[in-house]
Short mmCIF file of N, CA and C in Angstrom, two decimals:
data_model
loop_
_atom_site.label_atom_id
_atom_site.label_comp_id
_atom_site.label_asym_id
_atom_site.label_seq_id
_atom_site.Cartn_x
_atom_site.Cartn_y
_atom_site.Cartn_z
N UNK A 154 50.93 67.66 -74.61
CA UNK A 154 50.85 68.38 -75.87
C UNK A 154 52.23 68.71 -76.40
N UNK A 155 53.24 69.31 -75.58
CA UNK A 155 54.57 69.62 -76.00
C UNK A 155 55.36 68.35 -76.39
N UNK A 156 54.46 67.36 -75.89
CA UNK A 156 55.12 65.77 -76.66
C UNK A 156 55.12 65.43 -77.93
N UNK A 157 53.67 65.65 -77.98
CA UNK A 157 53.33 65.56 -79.68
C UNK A 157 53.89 66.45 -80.78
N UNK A 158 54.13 68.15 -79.93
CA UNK A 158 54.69 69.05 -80.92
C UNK A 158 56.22 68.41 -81.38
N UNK A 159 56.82 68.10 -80.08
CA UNK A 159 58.34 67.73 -80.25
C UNK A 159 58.70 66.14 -81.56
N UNK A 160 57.36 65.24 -81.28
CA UNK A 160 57.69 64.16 -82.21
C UNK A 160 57.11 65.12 -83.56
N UNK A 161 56.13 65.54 -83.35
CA UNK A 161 55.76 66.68 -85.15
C UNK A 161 56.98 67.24 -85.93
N UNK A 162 57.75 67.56 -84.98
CA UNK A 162 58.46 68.51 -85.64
C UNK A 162 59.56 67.71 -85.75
N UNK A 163 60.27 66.43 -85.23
CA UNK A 163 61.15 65.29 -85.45
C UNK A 163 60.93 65.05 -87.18
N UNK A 164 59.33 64.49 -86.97
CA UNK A 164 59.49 63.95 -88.24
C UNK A 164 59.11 64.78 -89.21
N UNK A 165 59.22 65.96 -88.93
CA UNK A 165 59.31 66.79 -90.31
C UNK A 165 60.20 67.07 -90.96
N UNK A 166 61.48 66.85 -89.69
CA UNK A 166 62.69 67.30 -90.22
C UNK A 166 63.32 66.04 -90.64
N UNK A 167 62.54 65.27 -90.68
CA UNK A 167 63.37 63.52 -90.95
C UNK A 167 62.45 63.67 -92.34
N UNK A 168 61.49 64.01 -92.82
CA UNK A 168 60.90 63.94 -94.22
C UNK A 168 61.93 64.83 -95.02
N UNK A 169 62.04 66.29 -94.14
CA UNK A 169 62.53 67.28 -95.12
C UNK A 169 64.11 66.87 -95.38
N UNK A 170 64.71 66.59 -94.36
CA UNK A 170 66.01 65.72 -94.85
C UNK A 170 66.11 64.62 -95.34
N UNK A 171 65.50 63.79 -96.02
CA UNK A 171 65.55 62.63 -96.38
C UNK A 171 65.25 63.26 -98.46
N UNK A 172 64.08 63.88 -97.98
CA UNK A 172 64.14 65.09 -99.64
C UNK A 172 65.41 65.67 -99.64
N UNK A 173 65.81 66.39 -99.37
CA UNK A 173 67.50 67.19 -99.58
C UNK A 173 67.89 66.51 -100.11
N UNK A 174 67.90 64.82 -99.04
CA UNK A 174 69.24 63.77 -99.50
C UNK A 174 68.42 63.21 -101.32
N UNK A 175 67.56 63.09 -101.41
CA UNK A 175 67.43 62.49 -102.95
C UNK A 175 67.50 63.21 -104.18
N UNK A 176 67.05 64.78 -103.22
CA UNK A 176 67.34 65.66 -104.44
C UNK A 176 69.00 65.73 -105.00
N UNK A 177 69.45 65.52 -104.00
CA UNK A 177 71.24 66.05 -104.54
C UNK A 177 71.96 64.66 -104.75
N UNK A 178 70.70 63.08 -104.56
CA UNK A 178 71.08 62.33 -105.42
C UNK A 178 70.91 62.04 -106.66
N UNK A 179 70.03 62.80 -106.90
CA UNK A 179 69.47 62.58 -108.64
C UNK A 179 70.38 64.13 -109.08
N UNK A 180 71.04 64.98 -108.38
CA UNK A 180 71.85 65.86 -109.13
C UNK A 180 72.81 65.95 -109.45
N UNK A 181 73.27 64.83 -108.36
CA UNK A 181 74.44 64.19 -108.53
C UNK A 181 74.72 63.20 -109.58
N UNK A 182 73.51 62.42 -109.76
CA UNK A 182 73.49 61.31 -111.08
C UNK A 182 72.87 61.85 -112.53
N UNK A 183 73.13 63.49 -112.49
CA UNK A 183 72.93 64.14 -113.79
C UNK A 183 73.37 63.71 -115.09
N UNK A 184 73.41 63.40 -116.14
CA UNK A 184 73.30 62.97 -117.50
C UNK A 184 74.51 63.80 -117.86
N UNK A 185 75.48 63.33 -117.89
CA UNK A 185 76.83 65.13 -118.58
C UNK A 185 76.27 64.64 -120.49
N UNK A 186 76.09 66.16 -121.01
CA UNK A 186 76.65 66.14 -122.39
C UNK A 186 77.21 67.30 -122.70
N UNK A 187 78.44 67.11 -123.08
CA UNK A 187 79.38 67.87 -123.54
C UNK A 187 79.78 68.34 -124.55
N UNK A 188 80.46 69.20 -125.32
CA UNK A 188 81.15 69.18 -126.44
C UNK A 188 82.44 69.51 -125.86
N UNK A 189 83.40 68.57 -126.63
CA UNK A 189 85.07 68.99 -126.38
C UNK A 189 85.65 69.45 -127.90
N UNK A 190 86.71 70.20 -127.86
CA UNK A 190 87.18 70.54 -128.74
C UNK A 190 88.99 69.95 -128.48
N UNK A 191 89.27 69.52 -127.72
CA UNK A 191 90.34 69.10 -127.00
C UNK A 191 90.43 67.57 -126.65
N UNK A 192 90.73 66.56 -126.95
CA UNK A 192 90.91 65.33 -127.14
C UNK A 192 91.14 64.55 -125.36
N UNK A 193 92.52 65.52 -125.26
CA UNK A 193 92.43 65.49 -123.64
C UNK A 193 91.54 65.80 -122.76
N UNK A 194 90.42 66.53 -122.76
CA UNK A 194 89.78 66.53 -121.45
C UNK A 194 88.76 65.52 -121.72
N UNK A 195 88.55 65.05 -123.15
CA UNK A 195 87.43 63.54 -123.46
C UNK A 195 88.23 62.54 -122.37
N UNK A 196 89.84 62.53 -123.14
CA UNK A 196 90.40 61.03 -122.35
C UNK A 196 90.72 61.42 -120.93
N UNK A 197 90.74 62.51 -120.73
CA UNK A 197 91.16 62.79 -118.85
C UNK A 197 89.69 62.18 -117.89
N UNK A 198 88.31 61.78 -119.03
CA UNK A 198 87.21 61.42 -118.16
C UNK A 198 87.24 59.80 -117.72
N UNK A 199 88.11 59.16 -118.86
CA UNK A 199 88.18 57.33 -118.71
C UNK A 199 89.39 57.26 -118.58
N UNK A 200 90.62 57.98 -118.47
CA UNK A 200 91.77 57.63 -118.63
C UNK A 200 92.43 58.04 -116.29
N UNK A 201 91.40 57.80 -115.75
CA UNK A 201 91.81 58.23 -114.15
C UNK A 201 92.11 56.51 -113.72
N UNK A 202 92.82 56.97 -112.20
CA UNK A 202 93.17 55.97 -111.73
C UNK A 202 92.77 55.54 -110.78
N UNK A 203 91.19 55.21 -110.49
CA UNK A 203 89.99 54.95 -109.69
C UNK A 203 89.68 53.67 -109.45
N UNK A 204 90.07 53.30 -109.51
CA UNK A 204 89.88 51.55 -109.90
C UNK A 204 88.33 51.14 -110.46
N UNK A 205 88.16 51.79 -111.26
CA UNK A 205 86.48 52.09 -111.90
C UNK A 205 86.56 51.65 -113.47
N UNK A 206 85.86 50.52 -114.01
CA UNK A 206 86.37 50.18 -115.17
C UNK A 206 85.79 50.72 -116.49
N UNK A 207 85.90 51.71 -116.98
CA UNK A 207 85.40 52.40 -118.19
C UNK A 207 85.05 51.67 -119.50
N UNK A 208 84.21 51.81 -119.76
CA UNK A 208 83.54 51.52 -120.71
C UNK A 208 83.20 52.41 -121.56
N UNK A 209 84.35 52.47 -122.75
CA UNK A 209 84.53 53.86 -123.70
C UNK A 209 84.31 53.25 -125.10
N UNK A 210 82.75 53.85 -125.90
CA UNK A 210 82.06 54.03 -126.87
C UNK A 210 82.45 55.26 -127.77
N UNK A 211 83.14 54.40 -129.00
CA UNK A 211 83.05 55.26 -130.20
C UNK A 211 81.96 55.61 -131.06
N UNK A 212 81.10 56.60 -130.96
CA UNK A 212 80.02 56.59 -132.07
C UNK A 212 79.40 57.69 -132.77
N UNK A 213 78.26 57.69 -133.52
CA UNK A 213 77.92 58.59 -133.83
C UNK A 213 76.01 58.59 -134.33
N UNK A 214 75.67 59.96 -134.47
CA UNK A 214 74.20 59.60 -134.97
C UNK A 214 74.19 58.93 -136.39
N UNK A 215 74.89 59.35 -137.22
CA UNK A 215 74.91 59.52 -138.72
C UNK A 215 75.49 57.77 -138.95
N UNK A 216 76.06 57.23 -137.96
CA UNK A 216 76.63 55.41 -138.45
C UNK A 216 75.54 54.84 -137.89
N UNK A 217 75.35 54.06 -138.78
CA UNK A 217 74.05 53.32 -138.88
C UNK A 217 74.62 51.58 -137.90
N UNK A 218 75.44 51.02 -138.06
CA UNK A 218 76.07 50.03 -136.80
C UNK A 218 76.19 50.65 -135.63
N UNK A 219 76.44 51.71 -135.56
CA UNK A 219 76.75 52.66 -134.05
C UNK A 219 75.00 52.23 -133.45
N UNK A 220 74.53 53.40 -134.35
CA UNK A 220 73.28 53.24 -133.79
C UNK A 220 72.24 52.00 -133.16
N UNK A 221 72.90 50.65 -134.02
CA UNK A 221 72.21 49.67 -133.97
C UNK A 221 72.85 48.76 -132.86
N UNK A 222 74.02 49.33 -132.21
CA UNK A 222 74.19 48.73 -130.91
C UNK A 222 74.33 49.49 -129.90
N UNK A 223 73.87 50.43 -129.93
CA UNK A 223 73.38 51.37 -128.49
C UNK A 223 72.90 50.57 -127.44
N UNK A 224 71.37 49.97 -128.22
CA UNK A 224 70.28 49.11 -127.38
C UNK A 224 70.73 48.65 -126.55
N UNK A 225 71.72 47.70 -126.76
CA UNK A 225 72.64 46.93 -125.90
C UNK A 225 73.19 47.31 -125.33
N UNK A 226 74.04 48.49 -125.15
CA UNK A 226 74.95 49.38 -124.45
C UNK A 226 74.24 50.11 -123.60
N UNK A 227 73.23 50.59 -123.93
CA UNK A 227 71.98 50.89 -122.89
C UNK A 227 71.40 49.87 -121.84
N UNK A 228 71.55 48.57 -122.47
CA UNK A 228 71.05 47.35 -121.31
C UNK A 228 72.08 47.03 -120.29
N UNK A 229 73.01 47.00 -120.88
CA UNK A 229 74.68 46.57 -120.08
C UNK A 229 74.39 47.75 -118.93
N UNK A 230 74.62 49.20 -119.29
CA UNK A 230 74.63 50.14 -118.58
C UNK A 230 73.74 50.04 -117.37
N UNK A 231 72.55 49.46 -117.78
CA UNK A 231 71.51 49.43 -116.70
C UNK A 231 71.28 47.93 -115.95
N UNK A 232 71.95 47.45 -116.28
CA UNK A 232 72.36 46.13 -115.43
C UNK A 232 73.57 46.05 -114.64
N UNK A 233 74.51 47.24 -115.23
CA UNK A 233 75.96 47.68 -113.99
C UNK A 233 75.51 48.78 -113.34
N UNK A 234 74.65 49.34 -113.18
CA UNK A 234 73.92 50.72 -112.98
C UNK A 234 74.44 50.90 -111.32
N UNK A 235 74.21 50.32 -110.50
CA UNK A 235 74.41 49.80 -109.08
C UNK A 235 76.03 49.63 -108.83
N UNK A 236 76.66 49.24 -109.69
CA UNK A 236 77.82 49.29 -109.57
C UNK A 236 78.85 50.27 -109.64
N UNK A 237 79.25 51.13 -108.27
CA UNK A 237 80.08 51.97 -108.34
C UNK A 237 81.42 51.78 -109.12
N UNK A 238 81.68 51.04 -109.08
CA UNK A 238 83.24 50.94 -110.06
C UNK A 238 82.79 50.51 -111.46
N UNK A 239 81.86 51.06 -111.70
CA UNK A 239 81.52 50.80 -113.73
C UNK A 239 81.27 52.16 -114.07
N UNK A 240 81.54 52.37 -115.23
CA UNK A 240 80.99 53.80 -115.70
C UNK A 240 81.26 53.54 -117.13
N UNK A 241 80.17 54.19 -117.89
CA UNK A 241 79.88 53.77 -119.46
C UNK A 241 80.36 55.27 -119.56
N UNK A 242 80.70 55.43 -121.15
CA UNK A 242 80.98 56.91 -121.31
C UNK A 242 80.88 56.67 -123.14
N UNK A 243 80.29 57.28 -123.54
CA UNK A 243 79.92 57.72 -124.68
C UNK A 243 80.48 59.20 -125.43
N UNK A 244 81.48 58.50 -126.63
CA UNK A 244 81.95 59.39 -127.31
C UNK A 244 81.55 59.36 -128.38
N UNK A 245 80.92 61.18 -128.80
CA UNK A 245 80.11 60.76 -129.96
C UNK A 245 81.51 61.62 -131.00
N UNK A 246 81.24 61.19 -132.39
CA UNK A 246 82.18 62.08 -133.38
C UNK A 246 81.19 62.72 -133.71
N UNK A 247 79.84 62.92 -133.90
CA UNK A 247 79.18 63.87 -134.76
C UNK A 247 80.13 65.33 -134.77
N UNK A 248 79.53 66.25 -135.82
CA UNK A 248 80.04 67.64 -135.79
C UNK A 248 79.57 68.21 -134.69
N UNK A 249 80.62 69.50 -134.08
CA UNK A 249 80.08 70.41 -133.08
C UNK A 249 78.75 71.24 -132.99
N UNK A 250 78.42 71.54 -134.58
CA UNK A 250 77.69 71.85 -134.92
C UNK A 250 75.88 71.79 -134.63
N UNK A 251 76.15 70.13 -134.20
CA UNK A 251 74.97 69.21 -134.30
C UNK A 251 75.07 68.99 -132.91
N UNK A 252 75.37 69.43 -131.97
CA UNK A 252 75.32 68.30 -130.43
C UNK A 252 73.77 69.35 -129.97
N UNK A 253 73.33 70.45 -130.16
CA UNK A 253 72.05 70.63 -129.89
C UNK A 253 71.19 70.56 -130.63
N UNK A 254 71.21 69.56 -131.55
CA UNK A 254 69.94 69.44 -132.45
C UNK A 254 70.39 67.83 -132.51
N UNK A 255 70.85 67.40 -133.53
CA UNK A 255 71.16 66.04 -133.68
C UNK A 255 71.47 65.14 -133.15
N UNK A 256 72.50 65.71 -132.02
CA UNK A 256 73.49 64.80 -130.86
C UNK A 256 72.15 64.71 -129.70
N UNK A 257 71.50 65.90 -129.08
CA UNK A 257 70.89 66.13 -127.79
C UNK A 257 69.80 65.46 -128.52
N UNK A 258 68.58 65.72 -129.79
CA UNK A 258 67.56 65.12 -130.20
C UNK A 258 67.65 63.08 -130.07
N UNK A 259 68.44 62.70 -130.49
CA UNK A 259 69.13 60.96 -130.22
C UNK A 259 69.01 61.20 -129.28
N UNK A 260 69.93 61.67 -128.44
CA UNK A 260 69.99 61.05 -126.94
C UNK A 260 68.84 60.93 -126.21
N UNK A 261 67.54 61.88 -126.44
CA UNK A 261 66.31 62.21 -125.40
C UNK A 261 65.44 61.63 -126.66
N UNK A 262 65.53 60.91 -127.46
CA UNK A 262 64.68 60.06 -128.12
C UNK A 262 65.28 58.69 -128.08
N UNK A 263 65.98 58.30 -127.70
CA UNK A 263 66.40 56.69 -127.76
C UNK A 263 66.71 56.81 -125.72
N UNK A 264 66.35 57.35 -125.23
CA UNK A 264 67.13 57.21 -123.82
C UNK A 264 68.52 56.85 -123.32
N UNK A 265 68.91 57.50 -124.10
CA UNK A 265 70.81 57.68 -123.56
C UNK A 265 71.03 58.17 -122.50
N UNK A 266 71.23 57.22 -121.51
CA UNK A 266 71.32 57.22 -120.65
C UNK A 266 72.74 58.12 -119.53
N UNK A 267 74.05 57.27 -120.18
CA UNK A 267 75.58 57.43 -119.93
C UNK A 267 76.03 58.88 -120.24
N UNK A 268 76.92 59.35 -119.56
CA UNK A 268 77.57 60.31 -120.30
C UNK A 268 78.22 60.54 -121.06
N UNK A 269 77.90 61.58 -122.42
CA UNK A 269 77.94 61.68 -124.07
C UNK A 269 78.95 63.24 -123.82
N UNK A 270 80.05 62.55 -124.43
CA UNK A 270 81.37 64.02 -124.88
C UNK A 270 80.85 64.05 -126.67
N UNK A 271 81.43 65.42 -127.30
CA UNK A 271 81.07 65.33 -128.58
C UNK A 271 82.29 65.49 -128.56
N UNK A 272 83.03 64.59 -129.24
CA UNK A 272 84.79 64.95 -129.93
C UNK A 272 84.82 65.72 -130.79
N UNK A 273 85.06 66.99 -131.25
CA UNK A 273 85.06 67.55 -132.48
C UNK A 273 86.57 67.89 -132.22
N UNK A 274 87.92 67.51 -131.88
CA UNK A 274 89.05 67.26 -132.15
C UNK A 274 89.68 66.90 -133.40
N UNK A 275 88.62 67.09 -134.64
CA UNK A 275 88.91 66.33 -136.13
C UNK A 275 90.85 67.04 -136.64
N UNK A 276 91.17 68.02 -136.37
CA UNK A 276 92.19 68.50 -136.69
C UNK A 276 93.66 67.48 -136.05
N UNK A 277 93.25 67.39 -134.77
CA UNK A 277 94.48 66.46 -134.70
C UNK A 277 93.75 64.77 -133.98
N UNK A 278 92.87 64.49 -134.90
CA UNK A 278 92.56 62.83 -134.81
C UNK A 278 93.70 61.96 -135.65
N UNK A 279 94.38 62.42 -136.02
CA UNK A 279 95.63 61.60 -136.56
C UNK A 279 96.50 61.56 -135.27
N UNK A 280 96.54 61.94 -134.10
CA UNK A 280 97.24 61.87 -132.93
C UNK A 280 96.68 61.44 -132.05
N UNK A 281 95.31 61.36 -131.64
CA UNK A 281 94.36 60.37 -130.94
C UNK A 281 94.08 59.42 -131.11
N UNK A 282 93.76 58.97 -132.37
CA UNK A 282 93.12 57.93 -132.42
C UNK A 282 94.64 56.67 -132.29
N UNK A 283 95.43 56.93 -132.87
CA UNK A 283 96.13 56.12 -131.87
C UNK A 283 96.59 55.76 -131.11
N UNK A 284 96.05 56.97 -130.30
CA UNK A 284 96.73 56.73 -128.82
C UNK A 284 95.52 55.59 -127.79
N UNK A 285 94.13 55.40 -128.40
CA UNK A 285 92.90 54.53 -128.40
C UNK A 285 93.74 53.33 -128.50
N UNK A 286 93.84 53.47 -129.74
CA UNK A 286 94.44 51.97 -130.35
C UNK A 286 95.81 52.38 -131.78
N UNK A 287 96.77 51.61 -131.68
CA UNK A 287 97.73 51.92 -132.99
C UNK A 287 96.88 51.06 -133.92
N UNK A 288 95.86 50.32 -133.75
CA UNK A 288 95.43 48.66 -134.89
C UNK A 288 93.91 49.79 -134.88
N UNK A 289 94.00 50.70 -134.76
CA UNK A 289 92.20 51.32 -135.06
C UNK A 289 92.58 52.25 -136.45
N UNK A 290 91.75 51.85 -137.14
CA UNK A 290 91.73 52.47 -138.71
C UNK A 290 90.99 53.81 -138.38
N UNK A 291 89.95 54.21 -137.20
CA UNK A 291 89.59 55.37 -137.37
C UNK A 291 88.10 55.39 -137.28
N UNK A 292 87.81 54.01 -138.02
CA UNK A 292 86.10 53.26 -138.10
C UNK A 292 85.52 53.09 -136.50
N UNK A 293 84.51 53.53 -136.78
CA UNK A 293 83.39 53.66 -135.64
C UNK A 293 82.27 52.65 -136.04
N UNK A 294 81.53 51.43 -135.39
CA UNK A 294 81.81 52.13 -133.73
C UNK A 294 83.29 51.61 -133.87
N UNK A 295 83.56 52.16 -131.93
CA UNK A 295 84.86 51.32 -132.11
C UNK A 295 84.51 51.26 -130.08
N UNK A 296 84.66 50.27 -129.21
CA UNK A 296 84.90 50.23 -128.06
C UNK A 296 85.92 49.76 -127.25
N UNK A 297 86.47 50.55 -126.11
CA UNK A 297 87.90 50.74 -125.44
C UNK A 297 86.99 50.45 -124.04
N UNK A 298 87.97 49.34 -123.27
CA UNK A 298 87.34 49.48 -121.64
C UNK A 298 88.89 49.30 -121.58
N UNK A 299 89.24 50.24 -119.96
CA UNK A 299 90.03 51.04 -119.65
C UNK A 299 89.43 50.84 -117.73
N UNK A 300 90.74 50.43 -116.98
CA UNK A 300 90.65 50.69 -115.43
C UNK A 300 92.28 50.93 -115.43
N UNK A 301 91.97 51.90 -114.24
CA UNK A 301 93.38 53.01 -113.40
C UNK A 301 94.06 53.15 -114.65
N UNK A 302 93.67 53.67 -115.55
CA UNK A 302 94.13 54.36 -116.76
C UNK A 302 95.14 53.20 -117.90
N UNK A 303 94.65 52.18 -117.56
CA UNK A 303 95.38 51.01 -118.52
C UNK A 303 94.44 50.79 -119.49
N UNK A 304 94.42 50.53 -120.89
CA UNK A 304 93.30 50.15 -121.74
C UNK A 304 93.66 48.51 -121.92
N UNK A 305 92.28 47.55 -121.56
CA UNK A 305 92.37 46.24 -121.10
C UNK A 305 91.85 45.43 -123.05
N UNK A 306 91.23 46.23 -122.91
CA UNK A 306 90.65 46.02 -124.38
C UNK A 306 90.52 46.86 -125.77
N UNK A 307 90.37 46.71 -126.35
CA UNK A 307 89.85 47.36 -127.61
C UNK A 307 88.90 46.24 -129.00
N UNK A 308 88.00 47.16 -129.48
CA UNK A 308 87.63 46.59 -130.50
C UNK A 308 87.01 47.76 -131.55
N UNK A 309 87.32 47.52 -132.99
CA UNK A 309 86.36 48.41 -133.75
C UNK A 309 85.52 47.67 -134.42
N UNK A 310 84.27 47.98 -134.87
CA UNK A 310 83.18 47.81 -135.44
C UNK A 310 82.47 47.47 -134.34
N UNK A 311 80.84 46.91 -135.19
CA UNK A 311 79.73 46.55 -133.92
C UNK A 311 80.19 45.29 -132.43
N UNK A 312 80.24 45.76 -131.45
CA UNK A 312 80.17 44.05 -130.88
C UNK A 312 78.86 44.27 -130.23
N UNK A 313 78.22 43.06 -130.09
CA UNK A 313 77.14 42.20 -129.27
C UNK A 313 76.93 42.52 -128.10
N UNK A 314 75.73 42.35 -127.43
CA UNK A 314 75.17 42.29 -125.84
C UNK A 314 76.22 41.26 -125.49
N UNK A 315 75.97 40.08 -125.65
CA UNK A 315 76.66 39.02 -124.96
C UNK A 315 78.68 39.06 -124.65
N UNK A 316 79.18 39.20 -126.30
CA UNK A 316 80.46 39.60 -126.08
C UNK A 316 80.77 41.14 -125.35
N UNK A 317 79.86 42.20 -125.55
CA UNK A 317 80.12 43.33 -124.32
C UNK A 317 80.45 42.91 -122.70
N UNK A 318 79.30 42.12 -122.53
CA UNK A 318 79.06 41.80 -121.07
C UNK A 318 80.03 40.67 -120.79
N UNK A 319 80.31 39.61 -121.50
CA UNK A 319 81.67 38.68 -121.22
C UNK A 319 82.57 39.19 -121.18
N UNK A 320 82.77 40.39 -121.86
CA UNK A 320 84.21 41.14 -121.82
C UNK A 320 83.94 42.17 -120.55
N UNK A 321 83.22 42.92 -120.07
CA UNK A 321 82.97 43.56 -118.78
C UNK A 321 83.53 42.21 -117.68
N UNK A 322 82.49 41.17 -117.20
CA UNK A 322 82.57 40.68 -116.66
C UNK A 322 83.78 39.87 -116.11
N UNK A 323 84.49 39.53 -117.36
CA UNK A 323 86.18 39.32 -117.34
C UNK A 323 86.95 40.55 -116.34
N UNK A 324 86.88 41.99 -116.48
CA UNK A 324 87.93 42.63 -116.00
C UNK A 324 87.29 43.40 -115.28
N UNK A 325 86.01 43.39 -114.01
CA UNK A 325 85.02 43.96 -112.99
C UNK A 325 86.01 43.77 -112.45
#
């Protein structure tokens, strides 16, 4: 009898630890949305030297191209998903104003997945945005991939599933 108690109580504690471990993996893989008011702590999230290749999204609710290549940025995301050295990061410009109604409503109606900063830095975006790119007019979307704090790429306006993922796949 003290056999059976001793394997009972083995595998209870092998169920109840195995729960711990998934709970504090799904808390760990929490959704960040933010608002920054500070330009630097947006770029201190893609700008580290991890050997992790960032995938940095200019956008917003209110641009209608932004919006219309999420889909894709959502598929990419979930096809590198497994991949520890990828990380998507989503910068939205909407107003500060809007990240709990407008910004948070998008995200939990289209499944935005990545983690979403709200830039409301508008006062000194004449000093950021070229530090992104000196050839960026300012136009959104606009996307930057970035590893150990080097920016490998840049582009503004919409790009494609296919040219996203050829350009990932180039610098993994």
């Amino acid at each position: 009898m003290k056999k059976y108690l001793f394997i009972g109580m083995i595998a209870c504690s092998s169920i109840l630890f195995s729960c711990q471990n998934k709970q504090h993996a799904v808390a760990k893989a929490e959704q960040q949305i933010a608002l920054s008011t500070d330009y630097n702590e947006v770029f201190n999230v893609f700008m580290k030297n991890d050997d992790t290749l960032y995938v940095v999204n200019f956008w917003a609710t209110w641009c209608k191209p932004c919006v219309e290549e999420l889909p894709d940025f959502m598929k990419v995301n979930k096809e590198f998903s497994n991949n520890e050295h990828f990380n998507m990061v989503l910068v939205s410009l909407d107003k500060a104003a809007d990240i709990d109604t407008k910004v948070k409503d998008f995200i939990n109606q289209n499944n935005i997945t990545p983690d979403v900063y709200v830039l409301s830095d508008n006062k000194r975006m004449n000093e950021w945005i070229p530090k992104i790119s000196r050839h960026w007019s300012g136009g959104i979307p606009a996307t930057a991939i970035y590893k150990n704090g080097e920016q490998l790429f840049f582009k503004e306006g919409k790009i494609s599933y296919s040219d996203l993922k050829t350009t990932i796949n180039k610098f993994k």
